[in-house]
Short mmCIF file of C-alpha atoms and ligand atoms in Angstrom, two decimals:
data_model
loop_
_atom_site.label_atom_id
_atom_site.label_comp_id
_atom_site.label_asym_id
_atom_site.label_seq_id
_atom_site.Cartn_x
_atom_site.Cartn_y
_atom_site.Cartn_z
CA MET K 1 0.17 32.73 22.32
CA GLN K 2 -1.20 29.20 22.30
CA GLN K 3 -2.87 28.03 19.11
CA ASP K 4 -6.36 26.62 19.11
CA TRP K 5 -5.36 23.75 16.84
CA SER K 6 -8.79 22.17 16.59
CA GLU K 7 -10.08 25.37 14.99
CA ARG K 8 -7.25 25.31 12.44
CA PHE K 9 -7.78 21.76 11.26
CA ALA K 10 -9.44 21.27 7.87
CA GLN K 11 -12.97 19.86 7.85
CA ARG K 12 -11.39 16.70 6.45
CA ALA K 13 -9.18 16.40 9.53
CA GLN K 14 -12.13 16.97 11.81
CA ARG K 15 -13.83 13.94 10.27
CA MET K 16 -10.81 11.74 11.11
CA THR K 17 -11.08 9.26 13.95
CA SER K 18 -8.68 6.74 15.50
CA SER K 19 -8.77 3.06 14.60
CA ALA K 20 -10.09 1.02 17.52
CA ILE K 21 -7.58 -1.68 16.53
CA ARG K 22 -4.58 0.68 16.52
CA GLU K 23 -5.63 2.16 19.88
CA LEU K 24 -5.93 -1.30 21.38
CA LEU K 25 -2.46 -2.29 20.17
CA LYS K 26 -1.05 -0.01 22.87
CA VAL K 27 -2.93 -1.89 25.60
CA THR K 28 -2.15 -5.29 24.20
CA GLU K 29 1.58 -4.63 24.00
CA GLN K 30 1.60 -5.19 27.78
CA PRO K 31 3.18 -8.64 28.19
CA ASP K 32 0.57 -10.00 30.63
CA VAL K 33 -2.40 -9.33 28.31
CA ILE K 34 -3.51 -12.18 26.03
CA SER K 35 -4.57 -10.32 22.93
CA PHE K 36 -7.28 -11.48 20.58
CA ALA K 37 -7.47 -7.87 19.29
CA GLY K 38 -5.13 -7.06 16.37
CA GLY K 39 -5.02 -9.08 13.16
CA LEU K 40 -1.40 -9.95 13.85
CA PRO K 41 0.20 -12.97 12.19
CA ALA K 42 2.00 -15.45 14.48
CA PRO K 43 5.42 -13.88 15.14
CA GLU K 44 7.10 -17.25 15.71
CA ALA K 45 6.24 -18.21 12.12
CA PHE K 46 7.88 -15.20 10.46
CA PRO K 47 10.44 -16.42 7.90
CA ILE K 48 13.26 -14.43 9.49
CA GLY K 49 16.13 -16.52 8.09
CA GLU K 50 14.74 -16.43 4.55
CA VAL K 51 14.18 -12.66 4.76
CA ALA K 52 17.76 -12.14 5.98
CA GLU K 53 19.19 -14.26 3.16
CA ALA K 54 17.01 -12.59 0.54
CA ALA K 55 18.06 -9.14 1.80
CA GLN K 56 21.72 -10.09 1.50
CA ARG K 57 21.23 -11.44 -2.02
CA ILE K 58 19.38 -8.30 -3.10
CA LEU K 59 21.96 -5.95 -1.66
CA ARG K 60 24.79 -8.00 -3.16
CA ASP K 61 23.25 -8.36 -6.64
CA GLN K 62 21.24 -5.13 -7.04
CA GLY K 63 23.03 -2.88 -4.56
CA ALA K 64 22.17 0.74 -5.11
CA CYS K 65 18.79 0.10 -6.81
CA ALA K 66 17.44 -1.29 -3.56
CA LEU K 67 18.40 1.90 -1.73
CA GLN K 68 17.49 4.39 -4.45
CA TYR K 69 14.19 6.18 -5.15
CA GLY K 70 11.94 4.04 -7.34
CA ALA K 71 8.95 4.41 -9.65
CA THR K 72 5.63 5.32 -8.00
CA ASP K 73 3.75 2.45 -9.60
CA GLY K 74 6.15 -0.06 -8.07
CA TYR K 75 8.96 -2.55 -8.69
CA ARG K 76 8.15 -3.88 -12.13
CA PRO K 77 8.94 -7.58 -11.54
CA LEU K 78 6.61 -7.58 -8.52
CA ARG K 79 3.85 -5.86 -10.52
CA GLY K 80 4.35 -8.53 -13.17
CA TRP K 81 4.12 -11.31 -10.58
CA VAL K 82 0.81 -9.97 -9.22
CA ALA K 83 -0.56 -9.65 -12.76
CA GLU K 84 0.58 -13.18 -13.63
CA THR K 85 -1.19 -14.60 -10.54
CA LEU K 86 -4.47 -13.10 -11.70
CA ARG K 87 -3.89 -13.87 -15.37
CA ALA K 88 -3.53 -17.55 -14.44
CA THR K 89 -7.19 -17.45 -13.33
CA GLY K 90 -8.41 -15.75 -16.50
CA VAL K 91 -8.17 -12.06 -15.59
CA PRO K 92 -6.62 -10.36 -18.64
CA VAL K 93 -4.17 -8.09 -16.81
CA SER K 94 -0.52 -7.14 -17.26
CA ALA K 95 1.95 -5.31 -14.99
CA GLU K 96 0.44 -1.97 -16.12
CA HIS K 97 -2.82 -2.88 -14.39
CA VAL K 98 -1.02 -3.20 -11.04
CA LEU K 99 -0.01 -0.48 -8.58
CA ILE K 100 2.14 -1.54 -5.63
CA THR K 101 0.92 0.14 -2.44
CA THR K 102 2.27 0.61 1.07
CA GLY K 103 0.04 -2.14 2.48
CA SER K 104 -3.46 -2.59 1.14
CA GLN K 105 -4.53 0.02 3.70
CA GLN K 106 -2.93 2.58 1.41
CA ALA K 107 -4.93 1.20 -1.52
CA LEU K 108 -8.14 1.81 0.46
CA ASP K 109 -7.07 5.36 1.28
CA LEU K 110 -6.03 6.15 -2.32
CA LEU K 111 -9.33 4.74 -3.63
CA GLY K 112 -11.16 7.08 -1.27
CA LYS K 113 -8.96 9.96 -2.38
CA VAL K 114 -9.67 9.48 -6.09
CA PHE K 115 -13.34 8.43 -5.94
CA LEU K 116 -15.03 10.16 -3.01
CA ASP K 117 -16.42 13.65 -2.65
CA PRO K 118 -18.14 14.63 0.61
CA GLY K 119 -21.59 13.03 0.75
CA ASP K 120 -20.82 10.29 -1.79
CA ARG K 121 -22.41 6.95 -0.97
CA VAL K 122 -20.47 3.73 -0.43
CA VAL K 123 -22.13 0.34 0.00
CA VAL K 124 -20.52 -1.73 2.77
CA GLU K 125 -21.24 -5.06 4.38
CA ALA K 126 -22.59 -4.94 7.94
CA PRO K 127 -20.20 -5.36 9.70
CA THR K 128 -17.17 -4.27 7.63
CA TYR K 129 -13.44 -3.54 8.04
CA LEU K 130 -13.29 -0.57 10.38
CA ALA K 131 -10.14 1.00 8.92
CA ALA K 132 -11.79 1.20 5.49
CA LEU K 133 -14.49 3.28 7.16
CA GLN K 134 -11.78 5.27 8.91
CA ALA K 135 -10.09 5.99 5.55
CA TRP K 136 -13.28 6.97 3.74
CA ASN K 137 -14.75 8.99 6.61
CA ALA K 138 -11.98 11.52 6.01
CA TYR K 139 -13.22 12.01 2.44
CA GLY K 140 -16.79 12.53 3.68
CA ALA K 141 -18.31 9.20 2.61
CA SER K 142 -21.82 8.27 3.66
CA TYR K 143 -22.68 4.59 3.90
CA LEU K 144 -25.38 2.19 2.84
CA GLU K 145 -25.15 -1.07 4.79
CA VAL K 146 -25.97 -4.47 3.32
CA PRO K 147 -26.82 -7.11 5.93
CA ALA K 148 -24.71 -10.28 5.93
CA ASP K 149 -25.20 -13.83 7.20
CA ASP K 150 -23.10 -17.02 7.22
CA ASP K 151 -22.85 -16.85 3.40
CA GLY K 152 -21.63 -13.26 3.43
CA MET K 153 -23.30 -10.17 1.98
CA ARG K 154 -27.04 -10.73 1.37
CA THR K 155 -27.13 -9.82 -2.28
CA SER K 156 -30.93 -9.94 -2.26
CA ALA K 157 -30.79 -6.65 -0.30
CA LEU K 158 -28.39 -4.98 -2.74
CA LYS K 159 -30.66 -3.83 -5.55
CA PRO K 160 -32.37 -0.91 -3.76
CA LEU K 161 -28.95 0.29 -2.56
CA LEU K 162 -27.48 0.19 -6.07
CA ARG K 163 -30.40 2.33 -7.26
CA GLN K 164 -29.05 5.08 -4.97
CA ALA K 165 -25.98 5.41 -7.23
CA PRO K 166 -23.18 4.58 -4.76
CA LYS K 167 -19.63 5.44 -5.89
CA PHE K 168 -18.66 1.85 -5.15
CA VAL K 169 -19.55 -1.34 -3.29
CA TYR K 170 -16.88 -2.54 -0.82
CA CYS K 171 -16.77 -6.30 -0.40
CA LEU K 172 -14.46 -8.74 1.45
CA PRO K 173 -15.41 -12.09 -0.05
CA ASN K 174 -12.97 -14.39 1.79
CA PHE K 175 -12.94 -14.90 5.57
CA GLN K 176 -14.28 -11.43 6.02
CA ASN K 177 -12.85 -8.96 8.52
CA PRO K 178 -14.38 -8.90 11.11
CA SER K 179 -16.93 -11.71 10.77
CA GLY K 180 -14.79 -14.51 9.29
CA VAL K 181 -17.59 -15.51 6.89
CA THR K 182 -17.09 -16.24 3.18
CA LEU K 183 -19.29 -15.06 0.34
CA SER K 184 -20.92 -18.08 -1.34
CA ARG K 185 -20.32 -18.80 -5.03
CA ALA K 186 -23.95 -18.06 -5.92
CA ARG K 187 -23.79 -14.68 -4.19
CA ARG K 188 -20.48 -13.83 -5.89
CA GLU K 189 -22.14 -14.44 -9.23
CA ARG K 190 -25.20 -12.43 -8.19
CA LEU K 191 -23.10 -9.52 -6.92
CA VAL K 192 -21.13 -9.28 -10.17
CA ALA K 193 -24.32 -9.60 -12.25
CA LEU K 194 -26.05 -6.87 -10.24
CA ALA K 195 -22.99 -4.62 -10.42
CA THR K 196 -22.90 -5.07 -14.21
CA GLU K 197 -26.62 -4.38 -14.52
CA HIS K 198 -26.35 -1.17 -12.45
CA ARG K 199 -22.93 -0.16 -13.83
CA ALA K 200 -21.62 -0.19 -10.25
CA VAL K 201 -17.96 -0.34 -9.26
CA VAL K 202 -16.95 -3.05 -6.76
CA ILE K 203 -13.85 -2.86 -4.58
CA GLU K 204 -12.80 -6.41 -3.72
CA ASP K 205 -10.51 -6.40 -0.67
CA ASP K 206 -8.88 -9.81 -0.39
CA PRO K 207 -6.07 -10.05 2.20
CA TYR K 208 -7.04 -13.49 3.52
CA ARG K 209 -7.69 -15.55 0.37
CA ASP K 210 -4.63 -17.81 0.76
CA LEU K 211 -5.44 -18.56 4.39
CA ARG K 212 -8.08 -21.21 3.63
CA PHE K 213 -8.28 -24.05 6.18
CA GLU K 214 -10.82 -26.24 4.37
CA GLY K 215 -13.04 -26.34 1.32
CA GLU K 216 -12.30 -25.15 -2.19
CA ASP K 217 -11.15 -21.76 -3.37
CA LEU K 218 -14.03 -19.73 -4.78
CA PRO K 219 -13.59 -17.44 -7.79
CA ARG K 220 -12.55 -13.88 -7.12
CA LEU K 221 -15.11 -11.22 -8.07
CA ILE K 222 -12.58 -9.81 -10.53
CA GLU K 223 -12.40 -13.25 -12.19
CA LEU K 224 -16.18 -13.38 -12.56
CA ALA K 225 -16.22 -9.82 -13.90
CA SER K 226 -13.54 -10.77 -16.45
CA ALA K 227 -15.44 -13.84 -17.63
CA ASP K 228 -18.44 -11.60 -18.26
CA SER K 229 -16.79 -8.79 -20.16
CA GLY K 230 -14.52 -8.13 -23.09
CA ALA K 231 -13.63 -10.03 -26.23
CA PRO K 232 -11.03 -12.80 -25.90
CA GLY K 233 -7.57 -11.26 -25.91
CA SER K 234 -8.77 -7.81 -24.81
CA GLU K 235 -7.30 -6.09 -21.77
CA TYR K 236 -9.04 -5.90 -18.42
CA ASP K 237 -11.65 -3.18 -18.38
CA GLY K 238 -14.07 -4.56 -15.80
CA SER K 239 -15.74 -2.76 -12.90
CA VAL K 240 -14.10 -4.74 -10.11
CA ILE K 241 -11.02 -3.17 -8.49
CA TYR K 242 -8.97 -5.78 -6.63
CA ALA K 243 -6.82 -5.08 -3.54
CA CYS K 244 -4.44 -7.64 -2.04
CA THR K 245 -1.51 -7.66 0.36
CA PHE K 246 1.53 -9.63 1.49
CA SER K 247 0.87 -8.61 5.11
CA LYS K 248 -0.97 -11.70 6.24
CA VAL K 249 1.03 -14.24 4.22
CA ILE K 250 4.60 -12.93 4.62
CA SER K 251 4.92 -9.93 6.95
CA PRO K 252 2.76 -6.88 7.76
CA GLY K 253 5.84 -4.90 8.82
CA LEU K 254 7.17 -4.88 5.25
CA ARG K 255 4.04 -2.88 4.23
CA VAL K 256 3.67 -4.20 0.68
CA GLY K 257 0.27 -4.57 -1.00
CA ALA K 258 -1.16 -4.10 -4.48
CA VAL K 259 -4.22 -2.85 -6.30
CA VAL K 260 -5.35 -4.16 -9.70
CA ALA K 261 -7.66 -2.07 -11.88
CA PRO K 262 -8.24 -0.79 -15.41
CA PHE K 263 -5.42 1.46 -16.75
CA GLU K 264 -7.27 4.72 -16.23
CA VAL K 265 -7.89 3.95 -12.56
CA ILE K 266 -4.27 2.85 -12.00
CA HIS K 267 -3.08 6.08 -13.61
CA LYS K 268 -5.22 8.17 -11.26
CA LEU K 269 -4.28 6.13 -8.19
CA THR K 270 -0.60 6.56 -9.13
CA GLN K 271 -1.01 10.34 -9.19
CA ALA K 272 -2.66 10.12 -5.76
CA LYS K 273 0.20 7.97 -4.46
CA GLN K 274 2.87 10.33 -5.78
CA SER K 275 1.77 12.94 -3.30
CA ALA K 276 1.28 10.43 -0.49
CA ASP K 277 4.68 8.71 -0.34
CA LEU K 278 6.40 8.87 -3.78
CA HIS K 279 6.65 5.07 -3.79
CA THR K 280 6.61 2.01 -1.55
CA ALA K 281 10.01 1.09 -0.03
CA MET K 282 12.17 -0.42 -2.80
CA LEU K 283 14.03 -2.88 -0.58
CA ASN K 284 10.75 -4.22 0.78
CA GLN K 285 9.26 -4.66 -2.68
CA MET K 286 12.39 -6.46 -3.85
CA LEU K 287 12.32 -8.66 -0.75
CA VAL K 288 8.71 -9.64 -1.37
CA TYR K 289 9.47 -10.40 -5.03
CA GLU K 290 12.49 -12.50 -4.10
CA LEU K 291 10.40 -14.46 -1.55
CA VAL K 292 7.47 -15.15 -3.86
CA GLN K 293 9.82 -16.08 -6.71
CA SER K 294 11.80 -18.52 -4.58
CA GLY K 295 8.67 -20.48 -3.61
CA LEU K 296 8.86 -19.24 0.01
CA LEU K 297 5.31 -17.88 -0.22
CA GLN K 298 3.77 -21.28 -1.01
CA ARG K 299 5.86 -23.07 1.63
CA HIS K 300 5.12 -20.45 4.25
CA VAL K 301 1.39 -20.32 3.53
CA ALA K 302 1.18 -24.12 3.99
CA VAL K 303 2.83 -23.75 7.43
CA ILE K 304 0.67 -20.91 8.70
CA VAL K 305 -2.56 -22.41 7.35
CA ASP K 306 -1.93 -25.53 9.47
CA MET K 307 -0.98 -23.39 12.44
CA TYR K 308 -4.00 -21.06 12.22
CA ARG K 309 -6.45 -23.90 11.57
CA ALA K 310 -5.29 -25.60 14.77
CA ARG K 311 -5.58 -22.29 16.67
CA ARG K 312 -9.08 -21.69 15.33
CA ASP K 313 -10.07 -25.18 16.45
CA VAL K 314 -8.67 -24.60 19.94
CA MET K 315 -10.54 -21.31 20.17
CA LEU K 316 -13.86 -22.77 18.97
CA ASP K 317 -13.51 -25.67 21.38
CA ALA K 318 -12.67 -23.38 24.30
CA MET K 319 -15.61 -21.08 23.46
CA ALA K 320 -18.01 -24.02 23.35
CA ARG K 321 -16.80 -24.98 26.83
CA SER K 322 -16.85 -21.63 28.56
CA PHE K 323 -19.11 -19.10 26.80
CA PRO K 324 -22.66 -18.67 28.11
CA ALA K 325 -25.40 -20.37 26.11
CA ARG K 326 -26.92 -17.11 24.87
CA VAL K 327 -23.70 -16.10 23.09
CA ARG K 328 -23.32 -16.93 19.35
CA TRP K 329 -20.24 -16.98 17.12
CA THR K 330 -19.16 -17.67 13.54
CA HIS K 331 -17.12 -20.69 12.36
CA PRO K 332 -14.67 -19.29 9.79
CA ALA K 333 -13.17 -21.61 7.16
CA GLY K 334 -10.01 -19.50 7.03
CA GLY K 335 -8.50 -16.12 7.83
CA LEU K 336 -7.68 -14.68 11.23
CA PHE K 337 -10.95 -13.74 12.92
CA LEU K 338 -14.22 -14.91 14.32
CA TRP K 339 -17.18 -12.80 15.35
CA VAL K 340 -19.11 -13.08 18.58
CA THR K 341 -22.68 -11.87 19.11
CA LEU K 342 -23.82 -11.23 22.68
CA PRO K 343 -27.48 -10.95 23.67
CA ALA K 344 -29.11 -7.74 22.40
CA GLY K 345 -28.59 -4.79 24.72
CA VAL K 346 -25.18 -5.89 26.05
CA ASP K 347 -22.40 -3.42 25.18
CA ALA K 348 -19.15 -5.26 24.35
CA ALA K 349 -17.12 -2.04 24.70
CA ALA K 350 -18.30 -1.74 28.30
CA LEU K 351 -16.86 -5.20 28.97
CA LEU K 352 -13.44 -4.36 27.54
CA PRO K 353 -11.91 -2.62 30.61
CA THR K 354 -12.91 -5.59 32.80
CA ALA K 355 -11.44 -7.96 30.23
CA VAL K 356 -8.16 -6.04 29.94
CA ALA K 357 -7.89 -5.90 33.74
CA ALA K 358 -8.31 -9.69 33.70
CA GLY K 359 -5.56 -9.90 31.06
CA VAL K 360 -7.51 -10.55 27.86
CA ALA K 361 -8.34 -8.19 24.96
CA PHE K 362 -10.71 -8.19 21.98
CA VAL K 363 -12.01 -5.54 19.56
CA PRO K 364 -15.56 -4.37 20.37
CA GLY K 365 -17.85 -4.69 17.35
CA GLY K 366 -19.45 -1.21 17.22
CA PRO K 367 -16.70 0.50 15.12
CA PHE K 368 -17.13 -2.14 12.39
CA HIS K 369 -20.41 -0.39 11.56
CA PRO K 370 -20.56 3.14 10.08
CA SER K 371 -23.05 4.20 12.76
CA GLY K 372 -21.10 2.54 15.59
CA ALA K 373 -24.05 0.23 16.34
CA PRO K 374 -25.10 -2.46 17.11
CA VAL K 375 -22.69 -2.79 20.02
CA ASN K 376 -23.44 -6.33 21.26
CA THR K 377 -20.67 -7.89 19.13
CA LEU K 378 -16.92 -8.38 19.31
CA ARG K 379 -14.08 -9.64 17.11
CA LEU K 380 -11.61 -12.30 18.21
CA ASN K 381 -8.31 -12.98 16.44
CA PHE K 382 -6.92 -16.50 16.74
CA SER K 383 -3.59 -16.30 14.85
CA ASN K 384 -1.45 -14.48 17.37
CA ALA K 385 -1.75 -16.57 20.56
CA SER K 386 -0.48 -20.04 21.53
CA HIS K 387 -2.92 -22.88 22.28
CA GLU K 388 -2.33 -22.36 26.01
CA GLN K 389 -2.94 -18.63 25.74
CA ILE K 390 -6.11 -19.22 23.69
CA ARG K 391 -7.49 -21.67 26.26
CA GLU K 392 -6.60 -19.36 29.14
CA GLY K 393 -7.81 -16.17 27.42
CA ILE K 394 -11.12 -17.70 26.35
CA ALA K 395 -11.69 -19.11 29.84
CA ARG K 396 -11.14 -15.61 31.28
CA LEU K 397 -13.45 -14.07 28.70
CA GLY K 398 -16.05 -16.78 29.31
CA GLY K 399 -15.97 -15.96 33.02
CA ILE K 400 -16.45 -12.25 32.32
CA LEU K 401 -19.31 -12.89 29.89
CA GLY K 402 -20.96 -15.30 32.32
CA ALA K 403 -20.79 -12.76 35.14
CA SER K 404 -21.99 -9.85 33.01
CA LEU K 405 -24.89 -11.70 31.39
CA SER K 406 -26.18 -12.65 34.80
CA GLU K 407 -26.34 -8.97 35.80
CA PRO K 408 -27.50 -7.36 32.55
CA GLU K 409 -28.58 -4.04 34.05
CA ARG K 410 -24.95 -3.12 34.86
CA LEU K 411 -23.82 -3.44 31.25
CA ALA K 412 -26.98 -2.57 29.42
CA VAL K 413 -26.56 0.11 26.77
CA PRO K 414 -28.24 3.33 27.89
CA ALA K 415 -31.24 3.89 25.59
CA ALA K 416 -29.75 7.17 24.32
CA ALA K 417 -26.56 5.43 23.12
CA ARG K 418 -28.29 2.67 21.19
N1 PGU M 501 -8.05 -4.84 4.38
C1 PGU M 501 -8.47 -5.67 5.34
C2 PGU M 501 -9.76 -6.36 5.19
C3 PGU M 501 -7.67 -5.89 6.48
O1 PGU M 501 -8.10 -6.73 7.41
C4 PGU M 501 -6.45 -5.21 6.62
C5 PGU M 501 -5.61 -5.35 7.87
C6 PGU M 501 -6.07 -4.36 5.58
C7 PGU M 501 -6.89 -4.21 4.46
C8 PGU M 501 -4.79 -3.60 5.60
O2 PGU M 501 -3.69 -4.44 5.65
P1 PGU M 501 -2.25 -4.03 5.13
O3 PGU M 501 -1.32 -4.52 6.16
O4 PGU M 501 -2.23 -2.55 4.98
O5 PGU M 501 -2.09 -4.72 3.82
N2 PGU M 501 -6.34 -5.63 9.05
C9 PGU M 501 -5.74 -5.63 10.36
C10 PGU M 501 -5.06 -4.31 10.68
C11 PGU M 501 -4.28 -4.43 11.91
C12 PGU M 501 -3.77 -3.15 12.46
O6 PGU M 501 -2.75 -3.29 13.08
O7 PGU M 501 -4.36 -2.06 12.33
C13 PGU M 501 -6.84 -5.92 11.39
O8 PGU M 501 -6.52 -6.29 12.51
O9 PGU M 501 -8.03 -5.77 11.08
#
């Protein structure tokens, strides 16, 4: 007898949805599609030779350890390196405050697992990273959205939301995914002050920090929270939980990220990780440590920052040439993405099949909002295509936008779906 599987799934599983980015990866793997969809680093920049040499050194010098089971909280030298990076900016953390995760995506999932009961509120920027929503939807989160502008989250709108006792506030301060905007220094200070006043927890997700094309680094929220709290010499006990990753600066395929938090939170996250995957791949953790230790990280970041800045410039220039006048977009100072706003009432998802048929892909903006709306936005990635592909892809997209905006009734969102 055939099972009715959907009936058997737990309520948690019924709340699960697919990532629009992951789904699109299948389409964009077709060689003739120019993809501005996934947040993929430039493959031609991957440090393949250095990774091969580091792998040989590790296997020669550490042999069996690299192939053995390891501790759940991670490879200790790598935990120490992450702690040292933050300590250098005044955050009083040691290796025990760091949990190595299988990409920072796992950190988001584990945070949901340990903090969220069904119905719990989470404050998110509008728009926000769709796979964080995907992770927390499974745990039954409900969302409070804070509007954002070119300076990031509008902290002036935060107070009434904090009064509703959210479990945490999720913030991407640098070159936000999907919008590309950066939270201003004044708003960082305001956010941390408000969080302290309301005893709110902040999750700072920071994969793009090192990919700054211009301007000065701004303090991390966890730095500001450290400056505010604790006697000199005391250990970190602030309310900001910091997630970072080596995906965008070395390789996403290695799946190595980290989360930094007070001891009690790390302890609970470690229990949650034990049942998820025992530990992150040892060889990959050792590889990452070897590469950051050898100075490869700094050298490589300098190369890809120059490369991505040039690609951003080509994309902005091409958009200015070929996008219709009523279309708006952000001008990111770093990261991998920019965010396009179409006239109200145009559904970007409805344009996607036409775009893919014309050989160009983007991520429609709806899924970056908990409610799936507004839908007149889209995300473009500029790190994964050559200058020629960017010019060609943007020209194709410009043509499609031009045609669709001149016949709005065809693509208008039906009133019921708005
Ligand atoms: N947090 C943010 C803000 C991200 O943008 C991403 C990746 C992650 C966490 C997770 O990255 P890890 O590799 O797990 O460290 N964002 C990519 C995901 C791409 C994909 O293939 O799903 C993106 O395109 O938005």
